[in-house]
mmCIF file with all atom_site columns, C-alpha atoms in Angstrom:
data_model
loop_
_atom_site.group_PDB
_atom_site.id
_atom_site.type_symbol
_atom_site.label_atom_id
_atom_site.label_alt_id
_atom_site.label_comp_id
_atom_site.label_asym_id
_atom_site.label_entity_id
_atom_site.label_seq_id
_atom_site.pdbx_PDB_ins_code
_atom_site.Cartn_x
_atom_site.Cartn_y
_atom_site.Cartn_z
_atom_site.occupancy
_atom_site.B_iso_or_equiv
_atom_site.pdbx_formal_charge
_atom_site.auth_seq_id
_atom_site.auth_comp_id
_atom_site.auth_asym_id
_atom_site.auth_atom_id
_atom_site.pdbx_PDB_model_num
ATOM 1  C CA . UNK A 1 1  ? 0.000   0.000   0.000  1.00 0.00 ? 1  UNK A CA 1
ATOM 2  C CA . UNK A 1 2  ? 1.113   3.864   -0.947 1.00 0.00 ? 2  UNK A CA 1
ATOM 3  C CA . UNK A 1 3  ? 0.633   6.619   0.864  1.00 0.00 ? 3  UNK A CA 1
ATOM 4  C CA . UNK A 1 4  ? 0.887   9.619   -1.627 1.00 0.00 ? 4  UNK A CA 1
ATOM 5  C CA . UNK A 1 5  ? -0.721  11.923  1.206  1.00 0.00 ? 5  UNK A CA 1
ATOM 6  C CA . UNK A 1 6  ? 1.275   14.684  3.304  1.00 0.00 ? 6  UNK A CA 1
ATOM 7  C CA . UNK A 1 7  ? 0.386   13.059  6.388  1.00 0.00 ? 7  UNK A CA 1
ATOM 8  C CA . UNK A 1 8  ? 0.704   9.587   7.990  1.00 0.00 ? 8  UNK A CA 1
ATOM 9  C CA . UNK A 1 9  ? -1.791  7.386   7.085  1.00 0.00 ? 9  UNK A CA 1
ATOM 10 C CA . UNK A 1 10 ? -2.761  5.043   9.671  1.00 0.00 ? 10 UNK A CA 1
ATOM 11 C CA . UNK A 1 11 ? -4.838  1.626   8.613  1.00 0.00 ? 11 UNK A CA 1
ATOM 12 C CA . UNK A 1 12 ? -5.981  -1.590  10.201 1.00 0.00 ? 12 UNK A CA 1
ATOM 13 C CA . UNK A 1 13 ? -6.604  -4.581  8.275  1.00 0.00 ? 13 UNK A CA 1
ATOM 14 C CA . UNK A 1 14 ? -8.942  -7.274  9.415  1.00 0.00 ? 14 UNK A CA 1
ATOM 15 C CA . UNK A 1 15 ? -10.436 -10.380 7.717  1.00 0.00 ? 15 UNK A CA 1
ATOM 16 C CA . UNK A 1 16 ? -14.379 -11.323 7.572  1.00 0.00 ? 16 UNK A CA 1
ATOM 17 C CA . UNK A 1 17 ? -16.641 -13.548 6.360  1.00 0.00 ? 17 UNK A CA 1
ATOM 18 C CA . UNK A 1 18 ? -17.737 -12.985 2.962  1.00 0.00 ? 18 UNK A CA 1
ATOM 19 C CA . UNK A 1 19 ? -21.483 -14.001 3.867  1.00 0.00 ? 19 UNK A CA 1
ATOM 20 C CA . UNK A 1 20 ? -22.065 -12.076 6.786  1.00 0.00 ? 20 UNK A CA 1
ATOM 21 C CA . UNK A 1 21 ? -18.985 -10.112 7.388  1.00 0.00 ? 21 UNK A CA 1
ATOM 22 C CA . UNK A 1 22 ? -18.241 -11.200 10.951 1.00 0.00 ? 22 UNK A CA 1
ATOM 23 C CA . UNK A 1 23 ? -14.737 -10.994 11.515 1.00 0.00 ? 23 UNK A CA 1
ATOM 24 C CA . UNK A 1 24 ? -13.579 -14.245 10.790 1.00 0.00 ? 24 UNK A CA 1
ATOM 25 C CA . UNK A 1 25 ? -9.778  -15.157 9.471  1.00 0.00 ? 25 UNK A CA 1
ATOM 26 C CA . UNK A 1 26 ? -10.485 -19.063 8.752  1.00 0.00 ? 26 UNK A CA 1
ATOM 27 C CA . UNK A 1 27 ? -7.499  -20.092 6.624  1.00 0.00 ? 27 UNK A CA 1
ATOM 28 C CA . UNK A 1 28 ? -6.170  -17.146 6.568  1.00 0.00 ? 28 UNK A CA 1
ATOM 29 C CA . UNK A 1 29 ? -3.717  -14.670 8.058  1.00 0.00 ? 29 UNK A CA 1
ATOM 30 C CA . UNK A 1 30 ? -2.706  -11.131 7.678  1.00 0.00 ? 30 UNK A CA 1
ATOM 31 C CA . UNK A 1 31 ? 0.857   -9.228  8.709  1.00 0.00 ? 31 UNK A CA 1
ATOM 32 C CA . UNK A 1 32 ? 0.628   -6.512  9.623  1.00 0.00 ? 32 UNK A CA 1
ATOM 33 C CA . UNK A 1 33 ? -2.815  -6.291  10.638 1.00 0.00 ? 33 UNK A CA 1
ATOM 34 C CA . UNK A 1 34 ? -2.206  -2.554  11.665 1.00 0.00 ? 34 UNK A CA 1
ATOM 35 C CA . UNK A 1 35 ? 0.690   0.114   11.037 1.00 0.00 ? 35 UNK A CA 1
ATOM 36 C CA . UNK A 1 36 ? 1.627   3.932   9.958  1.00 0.00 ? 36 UNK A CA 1
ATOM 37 C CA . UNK A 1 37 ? 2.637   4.350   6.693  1.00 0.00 ? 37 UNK A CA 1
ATOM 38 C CA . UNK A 1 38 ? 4.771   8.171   6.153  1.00 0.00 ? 38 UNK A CA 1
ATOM 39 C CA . UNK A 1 39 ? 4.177   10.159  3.685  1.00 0.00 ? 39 UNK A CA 1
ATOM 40 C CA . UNK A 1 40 ? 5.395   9.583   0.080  1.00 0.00 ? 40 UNK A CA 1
ATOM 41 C CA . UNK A 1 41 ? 6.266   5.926   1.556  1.00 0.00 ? 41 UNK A CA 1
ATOM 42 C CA . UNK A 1 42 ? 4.642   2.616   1.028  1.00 0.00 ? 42 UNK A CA 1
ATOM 43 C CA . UNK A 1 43 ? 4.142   -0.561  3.304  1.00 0.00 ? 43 UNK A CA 1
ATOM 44 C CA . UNK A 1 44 ? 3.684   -4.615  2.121  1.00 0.00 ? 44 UNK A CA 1
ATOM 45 C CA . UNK A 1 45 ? 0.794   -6.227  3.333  1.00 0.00 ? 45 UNK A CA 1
ATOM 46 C CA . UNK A 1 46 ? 0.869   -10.339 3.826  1.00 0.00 ? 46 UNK A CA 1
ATOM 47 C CA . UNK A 1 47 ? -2.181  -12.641 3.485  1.00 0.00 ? 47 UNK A CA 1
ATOM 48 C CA . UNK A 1 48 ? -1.661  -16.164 3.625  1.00 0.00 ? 48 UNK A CA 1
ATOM 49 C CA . UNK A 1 49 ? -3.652  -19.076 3.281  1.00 0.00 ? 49 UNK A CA 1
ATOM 50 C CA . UNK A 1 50 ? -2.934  -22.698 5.571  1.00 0.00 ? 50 UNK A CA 1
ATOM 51 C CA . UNK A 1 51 ? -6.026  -24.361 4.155  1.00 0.00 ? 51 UNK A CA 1
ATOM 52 C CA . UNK A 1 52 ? -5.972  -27.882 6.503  1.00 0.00 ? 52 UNK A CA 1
ATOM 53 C CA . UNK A 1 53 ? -8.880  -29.340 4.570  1.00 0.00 ? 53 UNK A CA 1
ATOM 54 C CA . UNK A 1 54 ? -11.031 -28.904 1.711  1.00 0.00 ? 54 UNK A CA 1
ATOM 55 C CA . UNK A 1 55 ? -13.920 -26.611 2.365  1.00 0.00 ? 55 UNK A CA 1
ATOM 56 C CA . UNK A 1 56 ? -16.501 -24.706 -0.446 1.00 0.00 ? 56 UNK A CA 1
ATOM 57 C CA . UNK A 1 57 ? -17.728 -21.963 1.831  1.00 0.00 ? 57 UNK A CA 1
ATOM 58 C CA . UNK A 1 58 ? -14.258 -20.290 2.147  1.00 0.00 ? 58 UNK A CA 1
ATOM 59 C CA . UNK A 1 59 ? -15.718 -16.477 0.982  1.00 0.00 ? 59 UNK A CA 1
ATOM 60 C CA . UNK A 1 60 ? -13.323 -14.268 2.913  1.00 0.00 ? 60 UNK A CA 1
ATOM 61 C CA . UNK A 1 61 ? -13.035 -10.232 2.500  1.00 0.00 ? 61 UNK A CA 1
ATOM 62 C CA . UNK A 1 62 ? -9.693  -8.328  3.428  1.00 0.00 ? 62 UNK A CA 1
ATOM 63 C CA . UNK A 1 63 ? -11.053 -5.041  4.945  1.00 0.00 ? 63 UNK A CA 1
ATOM 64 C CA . UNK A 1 64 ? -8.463  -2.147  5.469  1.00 0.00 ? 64 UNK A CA 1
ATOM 65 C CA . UNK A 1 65 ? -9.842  0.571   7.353  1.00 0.00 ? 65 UNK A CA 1
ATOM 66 C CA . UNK A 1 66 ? -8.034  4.183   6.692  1.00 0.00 ? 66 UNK A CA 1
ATOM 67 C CA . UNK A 1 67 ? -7.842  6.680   9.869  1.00 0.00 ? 67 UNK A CA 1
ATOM 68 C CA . UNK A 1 68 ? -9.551  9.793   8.754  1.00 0.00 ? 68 UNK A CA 1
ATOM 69 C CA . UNK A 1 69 ? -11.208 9.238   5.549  1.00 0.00 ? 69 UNK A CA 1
#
């Protein structure tokens, strides 16, 4: 993620369910799920997936929620 802004952007990232967009990380997880990114800098955000068995209903949405917009 880039932050082209003049000021720090601050975000949180959190995983739901696709269906009824509970929080819910099932197979997945996300690093970093929070952070500060300066201005005229950019960050890397991680999502993996450990599936441990098959499963159909695996609809999951990465939400990243921006402070101040």
């Amino acid at each position: 993620m880039k932050n082209t802004s003049l000021i720090n952007l601050n975000y949180r990232c959190k995983i739901v369910n696709g269906e009824s967009g509970i929080p819910d990380t099932g197979y997945y997880g996300i690093y970093p799920k929070m952070g500060t990114i300066a201005p005229n800098c950019d960050d890397q955000i991680t999502v993996k997936f450990s599936p441990t068995e098959v499963d159909e209903t695996n609809f999951r949405l990465l939400m990243i929620q921006i402070e101040n917009r």
